[in-house]
PDB file of C-alpha atoms in Angstrom:
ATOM      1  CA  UNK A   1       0.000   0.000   0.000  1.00 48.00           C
ATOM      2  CA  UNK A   2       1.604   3.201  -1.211  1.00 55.00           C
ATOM      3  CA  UNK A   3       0.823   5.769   2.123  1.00 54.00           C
ATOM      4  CA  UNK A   4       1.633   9.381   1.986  1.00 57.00           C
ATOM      5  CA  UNK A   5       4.158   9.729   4.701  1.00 58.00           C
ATOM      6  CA  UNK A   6       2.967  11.811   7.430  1.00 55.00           C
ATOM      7  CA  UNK A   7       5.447  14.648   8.485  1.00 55.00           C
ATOM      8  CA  UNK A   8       6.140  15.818  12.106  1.00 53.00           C
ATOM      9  CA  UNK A   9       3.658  18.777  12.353  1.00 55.00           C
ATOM     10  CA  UNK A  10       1.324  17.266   9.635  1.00 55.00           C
ATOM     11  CA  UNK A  11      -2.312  17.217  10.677  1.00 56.00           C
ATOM     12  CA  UNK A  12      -3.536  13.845  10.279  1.00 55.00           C
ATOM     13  CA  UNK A  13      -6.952  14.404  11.493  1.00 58.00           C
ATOM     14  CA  UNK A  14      -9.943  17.263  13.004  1.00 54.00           C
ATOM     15  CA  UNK A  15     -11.866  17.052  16.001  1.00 53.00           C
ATOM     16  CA  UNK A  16     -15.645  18.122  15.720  1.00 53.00           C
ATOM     17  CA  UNK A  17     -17.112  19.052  19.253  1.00 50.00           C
ATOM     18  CA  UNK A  18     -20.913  18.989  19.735  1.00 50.00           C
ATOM     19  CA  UNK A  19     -21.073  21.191  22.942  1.00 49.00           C
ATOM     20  CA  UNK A  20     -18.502  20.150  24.964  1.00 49.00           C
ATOM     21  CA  UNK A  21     -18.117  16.650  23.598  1.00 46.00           C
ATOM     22  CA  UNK A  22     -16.067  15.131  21.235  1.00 44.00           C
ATOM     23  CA  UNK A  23     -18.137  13.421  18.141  1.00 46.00           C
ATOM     24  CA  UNK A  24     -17.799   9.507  17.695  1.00 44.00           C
ATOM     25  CA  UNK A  25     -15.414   9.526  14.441  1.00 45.00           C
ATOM     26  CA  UNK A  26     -11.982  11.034  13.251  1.00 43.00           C
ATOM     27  CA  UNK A  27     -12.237  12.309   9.488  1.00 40.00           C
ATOM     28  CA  UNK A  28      -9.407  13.199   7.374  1.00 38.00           C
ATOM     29  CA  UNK A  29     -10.664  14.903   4.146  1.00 37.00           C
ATOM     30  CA  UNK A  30     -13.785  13.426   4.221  1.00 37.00           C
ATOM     31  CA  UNK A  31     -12.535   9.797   4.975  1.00 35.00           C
ATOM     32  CA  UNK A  32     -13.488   7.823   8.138  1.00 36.00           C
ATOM     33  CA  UNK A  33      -9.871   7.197   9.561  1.00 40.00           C
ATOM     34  CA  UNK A  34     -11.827   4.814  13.033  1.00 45.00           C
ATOM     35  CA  UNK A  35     -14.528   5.111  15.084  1.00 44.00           C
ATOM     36  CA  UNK A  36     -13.610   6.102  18.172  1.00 47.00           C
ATOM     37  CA  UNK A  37     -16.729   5.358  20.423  1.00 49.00           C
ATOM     38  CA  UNK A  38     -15.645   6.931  23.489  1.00 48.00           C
ATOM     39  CA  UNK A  39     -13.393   9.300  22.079  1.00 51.00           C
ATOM     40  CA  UNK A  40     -14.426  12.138  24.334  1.00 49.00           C
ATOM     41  CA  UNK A  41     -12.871  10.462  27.202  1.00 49.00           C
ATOM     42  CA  UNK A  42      -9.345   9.439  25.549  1.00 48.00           C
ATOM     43  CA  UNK A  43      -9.079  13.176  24.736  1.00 50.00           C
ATOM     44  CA  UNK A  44      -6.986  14.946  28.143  1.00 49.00           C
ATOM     45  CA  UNK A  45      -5.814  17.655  25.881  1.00 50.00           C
ATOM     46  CA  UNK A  46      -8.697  18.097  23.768  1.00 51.00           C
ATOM     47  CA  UNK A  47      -6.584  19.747  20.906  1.00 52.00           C
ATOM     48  CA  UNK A  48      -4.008  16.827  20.554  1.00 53.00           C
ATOM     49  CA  UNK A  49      -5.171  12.544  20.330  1.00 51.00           C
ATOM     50  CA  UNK A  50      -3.068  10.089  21.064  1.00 52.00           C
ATOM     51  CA  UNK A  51      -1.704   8.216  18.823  1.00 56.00           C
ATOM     52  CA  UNK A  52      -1.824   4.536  19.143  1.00 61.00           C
ATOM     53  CA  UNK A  53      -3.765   1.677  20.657  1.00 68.00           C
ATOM     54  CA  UNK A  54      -4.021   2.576  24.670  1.00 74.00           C
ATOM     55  CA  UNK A  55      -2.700  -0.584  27.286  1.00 83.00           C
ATOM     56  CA  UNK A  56      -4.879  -1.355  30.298  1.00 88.00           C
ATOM     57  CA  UNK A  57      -2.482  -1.811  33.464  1.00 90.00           C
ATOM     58  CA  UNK A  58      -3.082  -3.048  36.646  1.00 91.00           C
ATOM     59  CA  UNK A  59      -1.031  -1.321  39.515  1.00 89.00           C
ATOM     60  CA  UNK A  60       0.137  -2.713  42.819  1.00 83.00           C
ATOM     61  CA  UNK A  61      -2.969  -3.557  44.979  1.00 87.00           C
ATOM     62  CA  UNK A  62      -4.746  -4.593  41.434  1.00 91.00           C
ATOM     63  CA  UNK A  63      -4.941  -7.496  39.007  1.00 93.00           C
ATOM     64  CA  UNK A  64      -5.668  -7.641  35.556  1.00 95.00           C
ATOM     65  CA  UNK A  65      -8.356  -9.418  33.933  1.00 97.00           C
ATOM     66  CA  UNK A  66      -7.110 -11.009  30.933  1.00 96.00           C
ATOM     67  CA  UNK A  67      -8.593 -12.411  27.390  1.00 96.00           C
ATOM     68  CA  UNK A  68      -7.072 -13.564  24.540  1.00 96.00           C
ATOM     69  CA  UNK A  69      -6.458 -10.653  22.126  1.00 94.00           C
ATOM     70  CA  UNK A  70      -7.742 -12.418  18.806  1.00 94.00           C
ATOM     71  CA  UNK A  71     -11.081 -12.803  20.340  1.00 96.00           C
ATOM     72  CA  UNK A  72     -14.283 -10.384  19.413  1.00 95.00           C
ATOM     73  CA  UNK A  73     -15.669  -8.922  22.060  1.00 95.00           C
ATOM     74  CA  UNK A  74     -19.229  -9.626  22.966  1.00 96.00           C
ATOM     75  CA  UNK A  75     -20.483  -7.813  26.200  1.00 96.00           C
ATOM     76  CA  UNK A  76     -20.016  -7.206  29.864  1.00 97.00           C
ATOM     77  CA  UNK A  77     -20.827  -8.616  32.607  1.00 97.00           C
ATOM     78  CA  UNK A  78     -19.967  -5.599  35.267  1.00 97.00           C
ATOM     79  CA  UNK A  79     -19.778  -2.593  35.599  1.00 96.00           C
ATOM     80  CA  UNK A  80     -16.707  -0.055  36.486  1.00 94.00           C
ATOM     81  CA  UNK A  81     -17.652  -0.135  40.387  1.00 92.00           C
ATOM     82  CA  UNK A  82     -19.119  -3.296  41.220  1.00 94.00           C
ATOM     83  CA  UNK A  83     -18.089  -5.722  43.728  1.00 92.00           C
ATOM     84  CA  UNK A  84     -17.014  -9.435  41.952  1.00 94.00           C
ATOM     85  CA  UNK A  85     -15.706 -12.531  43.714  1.00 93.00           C
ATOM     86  CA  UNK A  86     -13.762 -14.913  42.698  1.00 94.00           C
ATOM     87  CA  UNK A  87     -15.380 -16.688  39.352  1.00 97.00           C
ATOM     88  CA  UNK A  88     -17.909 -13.816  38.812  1.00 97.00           C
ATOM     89  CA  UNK A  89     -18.684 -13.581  34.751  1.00 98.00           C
ATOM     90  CA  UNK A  90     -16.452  -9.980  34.099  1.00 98.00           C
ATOM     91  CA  UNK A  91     -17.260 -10.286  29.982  1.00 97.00           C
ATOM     92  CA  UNK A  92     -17.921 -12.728  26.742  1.00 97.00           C
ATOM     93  CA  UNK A  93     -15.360 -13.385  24.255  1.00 97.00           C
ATOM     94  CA  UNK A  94     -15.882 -15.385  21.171  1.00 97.00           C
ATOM     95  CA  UNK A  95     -12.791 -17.181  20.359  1.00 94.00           C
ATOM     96  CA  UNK A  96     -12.693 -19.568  17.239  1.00 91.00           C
ATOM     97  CA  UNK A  97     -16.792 -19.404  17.106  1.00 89.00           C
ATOM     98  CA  UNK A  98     -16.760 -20.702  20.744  1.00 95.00           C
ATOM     99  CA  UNK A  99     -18.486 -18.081  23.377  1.00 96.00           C
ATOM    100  CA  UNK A 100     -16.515 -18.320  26.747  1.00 96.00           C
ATOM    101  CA  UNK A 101     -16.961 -16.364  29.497  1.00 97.00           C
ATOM    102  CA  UNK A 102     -14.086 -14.487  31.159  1.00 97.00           C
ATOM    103  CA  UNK A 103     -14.030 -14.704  34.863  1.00 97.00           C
ATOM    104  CA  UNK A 104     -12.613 -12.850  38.121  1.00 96.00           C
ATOM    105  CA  UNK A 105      -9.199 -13.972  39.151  1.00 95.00           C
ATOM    106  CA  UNK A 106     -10.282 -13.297  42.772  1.00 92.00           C
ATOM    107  CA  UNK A 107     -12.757 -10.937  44.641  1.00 90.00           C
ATOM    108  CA  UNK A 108     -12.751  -7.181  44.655  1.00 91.00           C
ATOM    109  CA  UNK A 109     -13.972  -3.820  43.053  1.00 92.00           C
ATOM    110  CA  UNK A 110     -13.713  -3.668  39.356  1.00 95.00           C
ATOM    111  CA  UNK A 111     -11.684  -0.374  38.921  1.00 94.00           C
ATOM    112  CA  UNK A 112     -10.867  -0.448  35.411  1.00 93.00           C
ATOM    113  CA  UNK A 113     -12.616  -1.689  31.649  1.00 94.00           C
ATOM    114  CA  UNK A 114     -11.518  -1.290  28.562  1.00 92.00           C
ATOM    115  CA  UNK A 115     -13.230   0.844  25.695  1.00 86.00           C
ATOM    116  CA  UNK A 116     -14.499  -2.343  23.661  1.00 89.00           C
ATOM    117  CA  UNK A 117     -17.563  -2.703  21.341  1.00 85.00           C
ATOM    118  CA  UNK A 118     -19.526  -5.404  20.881  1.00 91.00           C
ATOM    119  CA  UNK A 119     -18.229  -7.291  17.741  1.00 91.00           C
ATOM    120  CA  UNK A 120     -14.744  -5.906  17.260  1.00 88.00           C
ATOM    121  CA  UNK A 121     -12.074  -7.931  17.985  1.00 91.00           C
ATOM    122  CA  UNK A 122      -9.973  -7.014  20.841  1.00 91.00           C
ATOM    123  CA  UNK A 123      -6.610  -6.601  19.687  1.00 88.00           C
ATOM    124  CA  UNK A 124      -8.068  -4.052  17.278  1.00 84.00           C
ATOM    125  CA  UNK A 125      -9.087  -1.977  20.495  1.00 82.00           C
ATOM    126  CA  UNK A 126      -5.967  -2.281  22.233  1.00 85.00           C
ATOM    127  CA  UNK A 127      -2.460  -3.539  23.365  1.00 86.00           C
ATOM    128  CA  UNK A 128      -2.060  -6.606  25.382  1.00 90.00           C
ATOM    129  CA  UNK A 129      -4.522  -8.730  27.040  1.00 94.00           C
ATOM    130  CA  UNK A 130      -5.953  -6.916  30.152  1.00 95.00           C
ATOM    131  CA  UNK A 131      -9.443  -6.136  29.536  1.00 96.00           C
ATOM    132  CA  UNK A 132      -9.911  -5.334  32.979  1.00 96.00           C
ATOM    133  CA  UNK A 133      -8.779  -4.372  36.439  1.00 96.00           C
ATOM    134  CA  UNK A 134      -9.696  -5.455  39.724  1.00 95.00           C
ATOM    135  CA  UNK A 135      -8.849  -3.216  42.695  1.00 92.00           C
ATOM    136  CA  UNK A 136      -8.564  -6.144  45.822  1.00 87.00           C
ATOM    137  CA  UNK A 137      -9.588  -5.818  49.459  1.00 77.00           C
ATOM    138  CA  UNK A 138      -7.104  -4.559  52.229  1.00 73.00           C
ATOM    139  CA  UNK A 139      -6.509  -8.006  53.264  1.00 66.00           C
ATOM    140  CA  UNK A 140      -5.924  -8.951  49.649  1.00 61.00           C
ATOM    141  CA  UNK A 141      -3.126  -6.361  48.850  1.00 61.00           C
ATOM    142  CA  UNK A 142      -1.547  -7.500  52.038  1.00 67.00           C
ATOM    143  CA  UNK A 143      -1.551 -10.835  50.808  1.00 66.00           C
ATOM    144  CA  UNK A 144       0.048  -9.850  47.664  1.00 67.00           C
ATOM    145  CA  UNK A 145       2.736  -7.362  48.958  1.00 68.00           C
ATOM    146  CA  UNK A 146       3.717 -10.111  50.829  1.00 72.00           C
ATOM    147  CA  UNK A 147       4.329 -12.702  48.560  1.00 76.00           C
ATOM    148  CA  UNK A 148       6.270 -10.368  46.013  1.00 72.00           C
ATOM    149  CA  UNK A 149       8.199  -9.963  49.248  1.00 77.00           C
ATOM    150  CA  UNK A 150       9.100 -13.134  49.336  1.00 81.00           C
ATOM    151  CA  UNK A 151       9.917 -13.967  46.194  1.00 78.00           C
ATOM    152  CA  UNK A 152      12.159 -11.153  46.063  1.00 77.00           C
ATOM    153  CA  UNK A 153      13.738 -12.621  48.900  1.00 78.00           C
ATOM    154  CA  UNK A 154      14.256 -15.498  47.269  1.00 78.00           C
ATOM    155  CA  UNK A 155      15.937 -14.157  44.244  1.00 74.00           C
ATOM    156  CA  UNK A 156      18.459 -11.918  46.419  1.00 68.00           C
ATOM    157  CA  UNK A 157      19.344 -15.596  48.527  1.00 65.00           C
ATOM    158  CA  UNK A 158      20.032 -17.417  45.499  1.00 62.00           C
ATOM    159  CA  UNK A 159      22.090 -15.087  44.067  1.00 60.00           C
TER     160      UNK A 159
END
């Protein structure tokens, strides 16, 4: 495919605003460059988009939910809030024409979801495989700090 090369301070696309939000597509001279369905909220500066597929990361006291990134996207299960335990249905995939349901790692506060649609696939969406992020309990992060502990611990004895 024979691109035009795009140039440091080239404009590659405009941003229509409807009030104060950001409308669902990026056009470049009239062509639809990808729908951005929640582009209002990837916008921080709202004169300059990121360029780039964004990364979901858990941090310290979190874990990532994870799917496989050649699956399409079918729905969620949760909401950004809610309380899961261990097991708890977080979204459906379809992977190879099989629907499978991706499940909590363990309990906690869903924190963080990814900006998928139903029916696109997910590495189209994204980087990596965290679809998700679950904030854990007190007593879980405890858990957790302490294990990385130790297995810190264990590298710096063998060494």
């Amino acid at each position: 495919v024979n691109a035009p090369r795009i140039g440091h301070t080239d404009a590659i696309a405009t941003i229509s605003y409807i009030g104060n939000k950001a409308e669902k597509g990026v056009k470049k001279t009239g062509v639809l460059l990808r729908p951005a369905p929640y582009l209002n909220l990837q916008l921080v500066d709202k004169d300059v988009i990121p360029i780039g597929l964004p990364e979901l990361k858990a941090d310290i006291n979190q874990v990532a939910v994870e799917a496989d990134p050649d699956a399409v996207f079918k729905n969620w299960g949760v909401h950004k809030g809610d309380w899961v335990e261990k097991g708890d249905k977080i979204a459906t995939i379809a992977l190879a024409g099989q629907e499978q349901n991706i499940t909590a790692p363990t309990k906690g506060w869903v924190k963080k979801k990814s900006y998928l649609l139903p029916g696109q696939k997910i590495s189209d969406n994204q980087n990596g495989a965290n679809i998700a992020v679950i904030e854990l309990t007190p007593w879980a992060s405890f858990w957790k700090l302490r294990e990385i502990s130790r297995k810190k611990r264990a590298t710096t004895d063998t060494e």
